[in-house]
CSV table of C-alpha atoms and ligand atoms in Angstrom, one decimal:
chain,number,residue,atom,x,y,z
A,8,MET,CA,56.3,-58.4,13.3
A,9,THR,CA,56.4,-57.9,9.6
A,10,THR,CA,56.4,-54.4,8.2
A,11,ASN,CA,52.9,-54.9,7.0
A,12,ARG,CA,51.3,-55.7,9.9
A,13,ARG,CA,53.1,-52.9,11.7
A,14,LYS,CA,51.4,-50.6,8.8
A,15,PHE,CA,48.1,-52.1,9.3
A,16,LEU,CA,48.4,-51.1,13.1
A,17,ARG,CA,49.9,-47.5,11.8
A,18,THR,CA,47.3,-46.8,9.3
A,19,ALA,CA,44.3,-47.7,11.3
A,20,GLY,CA,42.1,-44.6,11.1
A,21,ALA,CA,44.0,-43.0,8.4
A,22,GLY,CA,41.7,-42.5,5.1
A,23,LEU,CA,43.0,-42.0,1.4
A,24,ALA,CA,41.1,-40.7,-1.7
A,25,ALA,CA,39.3,-43.1,-3.3
A,26,ALA,CA,38.6,-44.0,-6.9
A,27,THR,CA,35.1,-45.0,-8.3
A,28,LEU,CA,33.9,-48.3,-7.7
A,29,PRO,CA,33.4,-50.0,-10.8
A,30,MET,CA,29.6,-50.7,-9.3
A,31,SER,CA,26.7,-48.7,-8.6
A,32,MET,CA,26.0,-48.1,-4.9
A,33,VAL,CA,22.1,-48.2,-4.3
A,34,ARG,CA,21.4,-45.4,-2.2
A,35,LEU,CA,18.2,-45.8,-0.2
A,36,SER,CA,16.1,-43.6,1.4
A,37,PHE,CA,18.4,-40.9,2.5
A,38,ALA,CA,16.4,-38.0,2.9
A,39,ASP,CA,17.6,-35.5,5.4
A,40,GLN,CA,19.4,-37.7,7.8
A,41,THR,CA,22.5,-35.7,8.0
A,42,ASP,CA,24.3,-38.4,10.2
A,43,ASP,CA,24.0,-41.3,7.5
A,44,PHE,CA,27.2,-42.9,6.9
A,45,THR,CA,28.6,-45.8,5.2
A,46,PHE,CA,31.3,-49.0,6.5
A,47,ALA,CA,32.0,-51.7,4.5
A,48,TYR,CA,32.0,-55.2,6.0
A,49,ILE,CA,34.5,-58.4,5.2
A,50,SER,CA,34.1,-61.5,6.8
A,51,ASP,CA,35.0,-65.2,7.4
A,52,ALA,CA,38.4,-65.5,5.1
A,53,HIS,CA,39.4,-68.4,6.3
A,54,ILE,CA,42.8,-68.4,5.4
A,55,GLN,CA,44.5,-71.7,5.2
A,56,HIS,CA,48.0,-72.3,5.3
A,57,ILE,CA,49.4,-75.0,3.2
A,58,LYS,CA,53.4,-75.2,4.2
A,59,GLY,CA,55.9,-72.5,3.3
A,60,ASN,CA,54.8,-69.2,2.2
A,61,GLU,CA,51.9,-71.4,0.4
A,62,PHE,CA,48.0,-70.6,1.4
A,63,VAL,CA,44.8,-72.3,-0.3
A,64,ARG,CA,44.5,-69.8,-3.1
A,65,ASN,CA,41.2,-69.2,-3.4
A,66,TRP,CA,40.3,-68.1,-0.3
A,67,ASP,CA,43.3,-65.5,0.2
A,68,ARG,CA,42.1,-64.4,-3.2
A,69,GLY,CA,38.5,-63.9,-1.7
A,70,LEU,CA,40.0,-61.7,0.9
A,71,ILE,CA,42.7,-59.9,-1.2
A,72,ARG,CA,39.4,-58.7,-4.0
A,73,ALA,CA,37.2,-57.7,-1.2
A,74,VAL,CA,40.3,-55.2,0.3
A,75,ALA,CA,40.8,-53.9,-3.1
A,76,GLU,CA,36.7,-53.3,-3.6
A,77,ALA,CA,36.6,-51.8,-0.3
A,78,ASN,CA,39.4,-49.0,-1.1
A,79,LEU,CA,37.7,-48.2,-4.2
A,80,LEU,CA,34.6,-47.4,-2.6
A,81,GLU,CA,32.9,-44.0,-3.3
A,82,PRO,CA,31.6,-42.2,-1.4
A,83,LYS,CA,34.3,-43.7,1.2
A,84,PRO,CA,33.4,-46.1,4.1
A,85,ASP,CA,33.6,-44.1,7.5
A,86,PHE,CA,35.5,-47.6,8.6
A,87,VAL,CA,35.3,-51.6,7.9
A,88,VAL,CA,34.6,-54.3,10.4
A,89,PHE,CA,36.1,-57.5,9.4
A,90,GLY,CA,33.8,-60.1,10.8
A,91,GLY,CA,35.6,-63.2,12.1
A,92,ASP,CA,37.2,-66.1,10.9
A,93,LEU,CA,40.3,-64.5,9.2
A,94,ALA,CA,42.1,-68.0,9.8
A,95,GLN,CA,41.4,-71.7,9.3
A,96,LEU,CA,43.1,-73.3,11.9
A,97,GLY,CA,44.1,-70.3,14.0
A,98,THR,CA,47.6,-70.8,13.7
A,99,LYS,CA,50.4,-67.9,13.0
A,100,GLU,CA,50.8,-68.4,9.4
A,101,GLU,CA,47.4,-67.6,9.2
A,102,LEU,CA,46.6,-65.1,11.2
A,103,ASP,CA,49.5,-63.1,9.8
A,104,HIS,CA,48.9,-63.7,6.4
A,105,GLY,CA,45.4,-62.5,7.0
A,106,ALA,CA,46.5,-59.6,9.0
A,107,ASP,CA,49.2,-58.4,6.0
A,108,ILE,CA,46.1,-58.7,3.9
A,109,LEU,CA,44.0,-56.8,5.7
A,110,SER,CA,46.7,-54.1,6.3
A,111,ALA,CA,46.1,-52.7,3.1
A,112,LEU,CA,42.9,-50.9,3.7
A,113,LYS,CA,43.1,-47.8,3.8
A,114,TYR,CA,40.8,-47.0,6.6
A,115,ARG,CA,40.3,-47.8,10.2
A,116,THR,CA,39.6,-51.3,10.7
A,117,TYR,CA,37.3,-53.1,13.6
A,118,THR,CA,38.0,-57.0,13.9
A,119,VAL,CA,35.8,-59.5,15.5
A,120,MET,CA,36.9,-62.8,16.7
A,121,GLY,CA,35.7,-66.3,15.0
A,122,GLU,CA,36.0,-69.5,16.3
A,123,HIS,CA,38.6,-70.1,14.0
A,124,ASP,CA,40.8,-67.9,15.0
A,125,TYR,CA,40.5,-68.8,18.6
A,126,TYR,CA,40.6,-72.0,19.9
A,127,LEU,CA,44.2,-73.2,19.2
A,128,ASP,CA,45.7,-70.9,21.5
A,129,LEU,CA,42.4,-69.3,23.1
A,130,GLY,CA,42.9,-65.8,21.3
A,131,GLU,CA,46.2,-65.2,22.3
A,132,TYR,CA,48.2,-64.2,18.9
A,133,TRP,CA,44.9,-62.8,17.2
A,134,SER,CA,44.6,-60.1,20.6
A,135,ALA,CA,48.7,-59.4,19.8
A,136,LEU,CA,48.0,-58.4,16.7
A,137,PHE,CA,44.0,-56.9,16.8
A,138,GLY,CA,43.9,-56.2,20.3
A,139,PRO,CA,40.6,-56.3,22.7
A,140,GLN,CA,38.2,-59.0,21.8
A,141,SER,CA,35.1,-57.3,23.5
A,142,TYR,CA,34.7,-53.5,23.3
A,143,SER,CA,32.5,-50.5,22.4
A,144,PHE,CA,32.6,-47.3,20.4
A,145,ASP,CA,30.4,-44.5,19.5
A,146,HIS,CA,30.4,-43.1,15.7
A,147,LYS,CA,28.3,-39.9,14.4
A,148,GLY,CA,25.5,-40.6,17.1
A,149,VAL,CA,25.6,-44.7,17.0
A,150,HIS,CA,26.9,-46.9,19.7
A,151,PHE,CA,28.9,-49.7,18.4
A,152,ILE,CA,29.9,-53.2,20.3
A,153,VAL,CA,31.8,-55.7,19.4
A,154,LEU,CA,31.0,-59.2,20.8
A,155,ASN,CA,33.2,-62.6,20.8
A,156,SER,CA,30.7,-64.7,21.0
A,157,ILE,CA,32.2,-67.6,20.1
A,158,LEU,CA,32.9,-68.7,23.7
A,159,THR,CA,31.8,-71.7,25.1
A,160,TYR,CA,31.5,-73.9,28.7
A,161,ASP,CA,34.8,-73.7,30.7
A,162,GLU,CA,35.2,-77.7,30.7
A,163,TRP,CA,35.0,-78.0,27.3
A,164,THR,CA,37.4,-75.3,26.4
A,165,PHE,CA,40.0,-76.2,29.1
A,166,ASP,CA,39.6,-80.0,30.3
A,167,ARG,CA,38.5,-81.8,27.7
A,168,TRP,CA,41.1,-82.1,24.7
A,169,PRO,CA,44.5,-83.6,25.3
A,170,THR,CA,45.9,-81.0,21.9
A,171,ALA,CA,45.2,-77.6,21.3
A,172,GLU,CA,45.0,-78.5,17.6
A,173,GLN,CA,42.2,-81.1,18.7
A,174,ARG,CA,40.4,-78.4,20.1
A,175,MET,CA,40.4,-76.6,17.0
A,176,ASN,CA,39.7,-79.3,14.6
A,177,GLU,CA,36.8,-80.4,17.2
A,178,MET,CA,35.1,-76.4,17.1
A,179,ALA,CA,36.0,-76.3,13.1
A,180,GLY,CA,33.6,-79.2,12.3
A,181,LEU,CA,30.3,-79.0,11.4
A,182,ASP,CA,27.2,-81.5,12.7
A,183,ASN,CA,30.1,-82.4,14.9
A,184,PRO,CA,28.8,-84.3,18.4
A,185,ASN,CA,32.1,-83.3,19.8
A,186,GLY,CA,31.4,-79.7,19.4
A,187,SER,CA,29.7,-77.5,21.9
A,188,PRO,CA,27.4,-74.4,21.3
A,189,PHE,CA,28.7,-70.8,21.2
A,190,MET,CA,28.5,-68.3,24.3
A,191,VAL,CA,29.8,-64.9,25.1
A,192,GLY,CA,29.5,-66.0,28.6
A,193,SER,CA,29.0,-64.3,32.3
A,194,LYS,CA,31.8,-62.2,31.9
A,195,GLN,CA,31.0,-60.5,29.0
A,196,LEU,CA,27.1,-60.3,29.7
A,197,LYS,CA,27.6,-58.4,32.6
A,198,TRP,CA,30.1,-56.2,30.7
A,199,LEU,CA,27.7,-55.4,28.1
A,200,LYS,CA,24.5,-54.8,31.1
A,201,LYS,CA,27.1,-52.0,32.0
A,202,ASP,CA,28.3,-50.7,28.6
A,203,LEU,CA,24.8,-50.5,27.6
A,204,GLY,CA,23.7,-49.0,30.9
A,205,LYS,CA,25.4,-45.9,29.8
A,206,VAL,CA,23.8,-45.3,26.9
A,207,GLY,CA,20.2,-43.3,25.9
A,208,ASN,CA,17.6,-45.5,25.0
A,209,ASP,CA,17.4,-43.2,21.6
A,210,THR,CA,20.7,-43.6,20.8
A,211,PRO,CA,20.6,-46.6,18.0
A,212,VAL,CA,22.6,-49.6,18.7
A,213,VAL,CA,24.8,-51.4,16.5
A,214,VAL,CA,25.9,-55.2,17.8
A,215,PHE,CA,28.9,-56.8,15.7
A,216,SER,CA,29.2,-60.8,16.4
A,217,HIS,CA,30.3,-63.6,15.2
A,218,SER,CA,27.9,-66.1,15.6
A,219,PRO,CA,24.2,-65.3,15.3
A,220,LEU,CA,22.6,-63.8,18.6
A,221,GLN,CA,19.7,-65.5,18.1
A,222,LYS,CA,19.1,-69.8,17.8
A,223,ILE,CA,18.8,-70.6,14.2
A,224,TYR,CA,20.8,-73.7,13.8
A,225,LYS,CA,22.7,-75.7,16.9
A,226,GLY,CA,24.0,-78.3,14.5
A,227,TRP,CA,26.5,-76.0,12.8
A,228,ASN,CA,26.4,-73.4,15.5
A,229,PHE,CA,24.1,-70.6,13.7
A,230,TRP,CA,23.5,-70.1,17.4
A,231,THR,CA,24.4,-68.5,20.4
A,232,GLU,CA,23.2,-70.3,24.2
A,233,GLU,CA,22.6,-66.6,25.7
A,234,ALA,CA,20.7,-65.3,22.5
A,235,GLU,CA,17.6,-64.7,24.9
A,236,GLN,CA,19.5,-62.8,27.3
A,237,ILE,CA,21.5,-60.4,25.3
A,238,GLN,CA,18.2,-60.1,23.5
A,239,SER,CA,16.7,-58.5,26.6
A,240,LEU,CA,19.6,-56.4,27.2
A,241,LEU,CA,18.7,-54.5,23.7
A,242,LYS,CA,15.4,-54.3,24.4
A,243,PRO,CA,14.8,-51.0,25.7
A,244,PHE,CA,16.9,-49.2,22.8
A,245,LYS,CA,14.2,-48.2,20.0
A,246,SER,CA,16.8,-49.3,17.2
A,247,ALA,CA,18.7,-52.2,18.0
A,248,ASN,CA,20.5,-54.1,15.2
A,249,VAL,CA,22.6,-57.2,14.9
A,250,ILE,CA,25.4,-58.2,12.2
A,251,TYR,CA,27.0,-61.1,12.2
A,252,GLY,CA,29.3,-63.4,10.2
A,253,HIS,CA,29.9,-67.1,10.5
A,254,VAL,CA,26.8,-68.2,8.5
A,255,HIS,CA,28.4,-67.4,5.0
A,256,GLN,CA,24.8,-67.2,3.9
A,257,ILE,CA,22.5,-63.8,3.6
A,258,GLN,CA,19.8,-64.4,6.5
A,259,TYR,CA,17.8,-61.9,8.0
A,260,ASN,CA,15.3,-61.7,11.1
A,261,GLN,CA,13.3,-59.5,13.3
A,262,ILE,CA,12.6,-60.2,17.1
A,263,GLU,CA,10.6,-57.5,18.3
A,264,ASN,CA,13.0,-54.4,18.4
A,265,ILE,CA,15.9,-55.7,17.0
A,266,ALA,CA,17.2,-56.6,13.5
A,267,PHE,CA,19.4,-59.1,12.5
A,268,THR,CA,21.8,-59.3,9.5
A,269,SER,CA,24.4,-61.8,8.6
A,270,VAL,CA,27.2,-61.2,6.5
A,271,MET,CA,28.5,-63.0,3.2
A,272,ALA,CA,31.8,-64.8,3.7
A,273,THR,CA,34.8,-64.0,1.3
A,274,ALA,CA,35.8,-68.2,1.1
A,275,TRP,CA,32.9,-70.0,0.3
A,276,PRO,CA,29.6,-70.4,0.7
A,277,TRP,CA,26.7,-72.7,3.2
A,278,PRO,CA,24.4,-74.2,1.8
A,279,TYR,CA,21.1,-73.5,3.9
A,280,PRO,CA,20.4,-75.8,6.8
A,281,ALA,CA,17.2,-76.5,5.6
A,282,THR,CA,18.3,-77.9,2.1
A,283,TYR,CA,21.3,-80.1,3.9
A,284,ALA,CA,20.5,-83.4,6.1
A,285,GLN,CA,17.0,-82.4,6.3
A,286,ALA,CA,18.0,-80.7,8.9
A,287,GLU,CA,15.9,-78.8,11.8
A,288,SER,CA,16.1,-74.9,11.0
A,289,TYR,CA,14.4,-71.9,12.7
A,290,LEU,CA,15.6,-69.6,9.5
A,291,PRO,CA,12.9,-66.7,9.9
A,292,VAL,CA,10.1,-67.0,7.3
A,293,LEU,CA,11.1,-63.4,6.1
A,294,THR,CA,14.7,-64.8,4.5
A,295,VAL,CA,14.7,-65.2,0.6
A,296,PRO,CA,17.1,-67.5,-0.3
A,297,MET,CA,19.7,-65.9,-2.5
A,298,ASN,CA,19.9,-67.2,-6.4
A,299,ARG,CA,22.1,-69.6,-6.2
A,300,ALA,CA,22.5,-72.3,-9.0
A,301,ASP,CA,24.3,-74.6,-6.8
A,302,PRO,CA,25.0,-74.4,-3.0
A,303,PHE,CA,28.0,-75.7,-3.1
A,304,ASN,CA,29.8,-73.4,-6.1
A,305,GLU,CA,32.5,-72.0,-4.2
A,306,ARG,CA,31.9,-68.2,-5.7
A,307,ASP,CA,28.6,-67.9,-6.8
A,308,ALA,CA,27.9,-66.9,-3.0
A,309,THR,CA,30.8,-65.3,-1.9
A,310,GLY,CA,31.6,-61.8,-1.3
A,311,TRP,CA,31.4,-58.6,0.9
A,312,GLN,CA,28.7,-56.1,1.8
A,313,PHE,CA,28.6,-52.0,2.0
A,314,VAL,CA,26.2,-50.7,5.1
A,315,ASN,CA,24.4,-47.7,4.5
A,316,MET,CA,23.9,-46.8,8.6
A,317,ASN,CA,20.0,-45.1,7.6
A,318,THR,CA,17.9,-43.5,10.5
A,319,GLY,CA,19.8,-45.7,12.9
A,320,ARG,CA,19.3,-48.7,11.0
A,321,THR,CA,21.2,-51.0,9.0
A,322,ASP,CA,21.0,-51.8,5.3
A,323,LEU,CA,23.0,-54.3,3.7
A,324,ASN,CA,24.2,-54.1,0.3
A,325,PHE,CA,26.1,-57.4,-0.7
A,326,ASN,CA,28.2,-57.3,-3.4
A,327,LEU,CA,28.6,-61.2,-4.6
A,328,TYR,CA,31.7,-62.1,-6.4
A,329,ASP,CA,29.8,-64.1,-8.9
A,330,ASN,CA,25.9,-63.3,-8.4
A,331,THR,CA,23.5,-60.6,-8.8
A,332,ASN,CA,24.2,-58.2,-5.9
A,333,ARG,CA,21.6,-58.3,-3.3
A,334,THR,CA,20.4,-55.5,-0.7
A,335,VAL,CA,18.3,-56.2,2.1
A,336,ALA,CA,17.2,-53.0,3.7
A,337,PHE,CA,15.1,-52.1,6.9
A,338,ASN,CA,11.8,-51.0,5.8
A,339,HIS,CA,10.1,-48.6,8.2
A,340,GLU,CA,6.6,-49.5,7.3
A,341,THR,CA,6.7,-53.1,8.2
A,342,GLY,CA,9.2,-52.7,10.6
A,343,ARG,CA,12.1,-55.4,9.6
A,344,PRO,CA,14.6,-55.8,7.3
A,345,GLU,CA,13.7,-56.8,3.9
A,346,ASP,CA,15.1,-57.8,0.3
A,347,VAL,CA,14.3,-54.8,-1.5
A,348,SER,CA,13.9,-57.1,-4.9
A,349,TYR,CA,12.3,-59.7,-3.3
A,350,GLN,CA,12.7,-63.1,-5.8
A,351,PRO,CA,10.2,-65.3,-6.1
A,352,GLU,CA,10.3,-68.8,-6.3
A,353,SER,CA,10.1,-68.9,-10.0
A,354,ALA,CA,12.2,-65.9,-10.8
A,355,ARG,CA,15.1,-67.9,-8.9
A,356,ILE,CA,18.2,-69.6,-10.9
A,357,PRO,CA,16.7,-73.5,-10.7
A,358,PRO,CA,19.3,-75.3,-8.4
A,359,GLN,CA,21.4,-78.1,-10.1
A,360,ARG,CA,22.5,-81.4,-9.4
A,361,HIS,CA,25.9,-83.1,-9.3
A,362,TYR,CA,25.1,-86.1,-8.1
B,8,FE2,FE1,33.4,-69.0,8.8
B,9,FE2,FE1,32.6,-69.2,12.4
């Protein structure tokens, strides 16, 4: 174990004095909520090993930047979540390098499993570094749940592929007919039911998953096979919130009592499915695509976010590396998350063509 990784494990839970962040922190409707707090969310770094000590530079730079900026937040976040896809192809080199970078975080850090971390060795090395793949914890009156939502059918995982590398590559591809839809699996569903059974219906619940716990677009696995079952387990709660990575773009949605919000990647942005291959998309109508001059620009839609927990809801402040910051906050009047500065079509950066 490297010194940095030892440090990562040791400093989990420790806080340090933070300097002033060189960007304005938008505080929304805090009113008299004494339990309001913030946490930072970094996701989808996709650290990719080339050879020796070489890694794809842009992608490890993206993670290094997010860690540095999170360390400068003022007020300090109570904790940081890393939302999965730390590695690109799940190798020890990639996971080690990612863990080294994350070890610079000065806050307690919770980690979520992504499919790029998992499908080489089925999460073994990731677990040695970061611990359990699903768990829950309570913080200032909020119940948080972390799920491994990137599992799939046993036959696909265990019987189909001659090598672990091929299995990893097949799951890493988009529009790949050899892929398989993401699942949480029956064991985790049972655990989730039991875990939620111990929580009062008035307690705000926040679920961190890598895949959306809703069905958006199957070709890119913006999808969780048991979405309806998970949603029905969350149904009794007055305030249920899901924050997910994987999609590398801003999405938000409300399904009955559950607010859904995605987080940005530090590696690269995906275009919206509807703009790509004329794919059928179930993106909710209230989603407002961010201003993006070019959906393939590798920096105009990468970044990280801090989250205000406000009256049991999650307000996401997206810090985009090379684009205007955005805030998607829960609107208590309309009962759904909304972009606080709606950008009408006419106000958006016109798309560019490169072909
Ligand atoms: Fe990803
Ligand atoms: Fe992913």
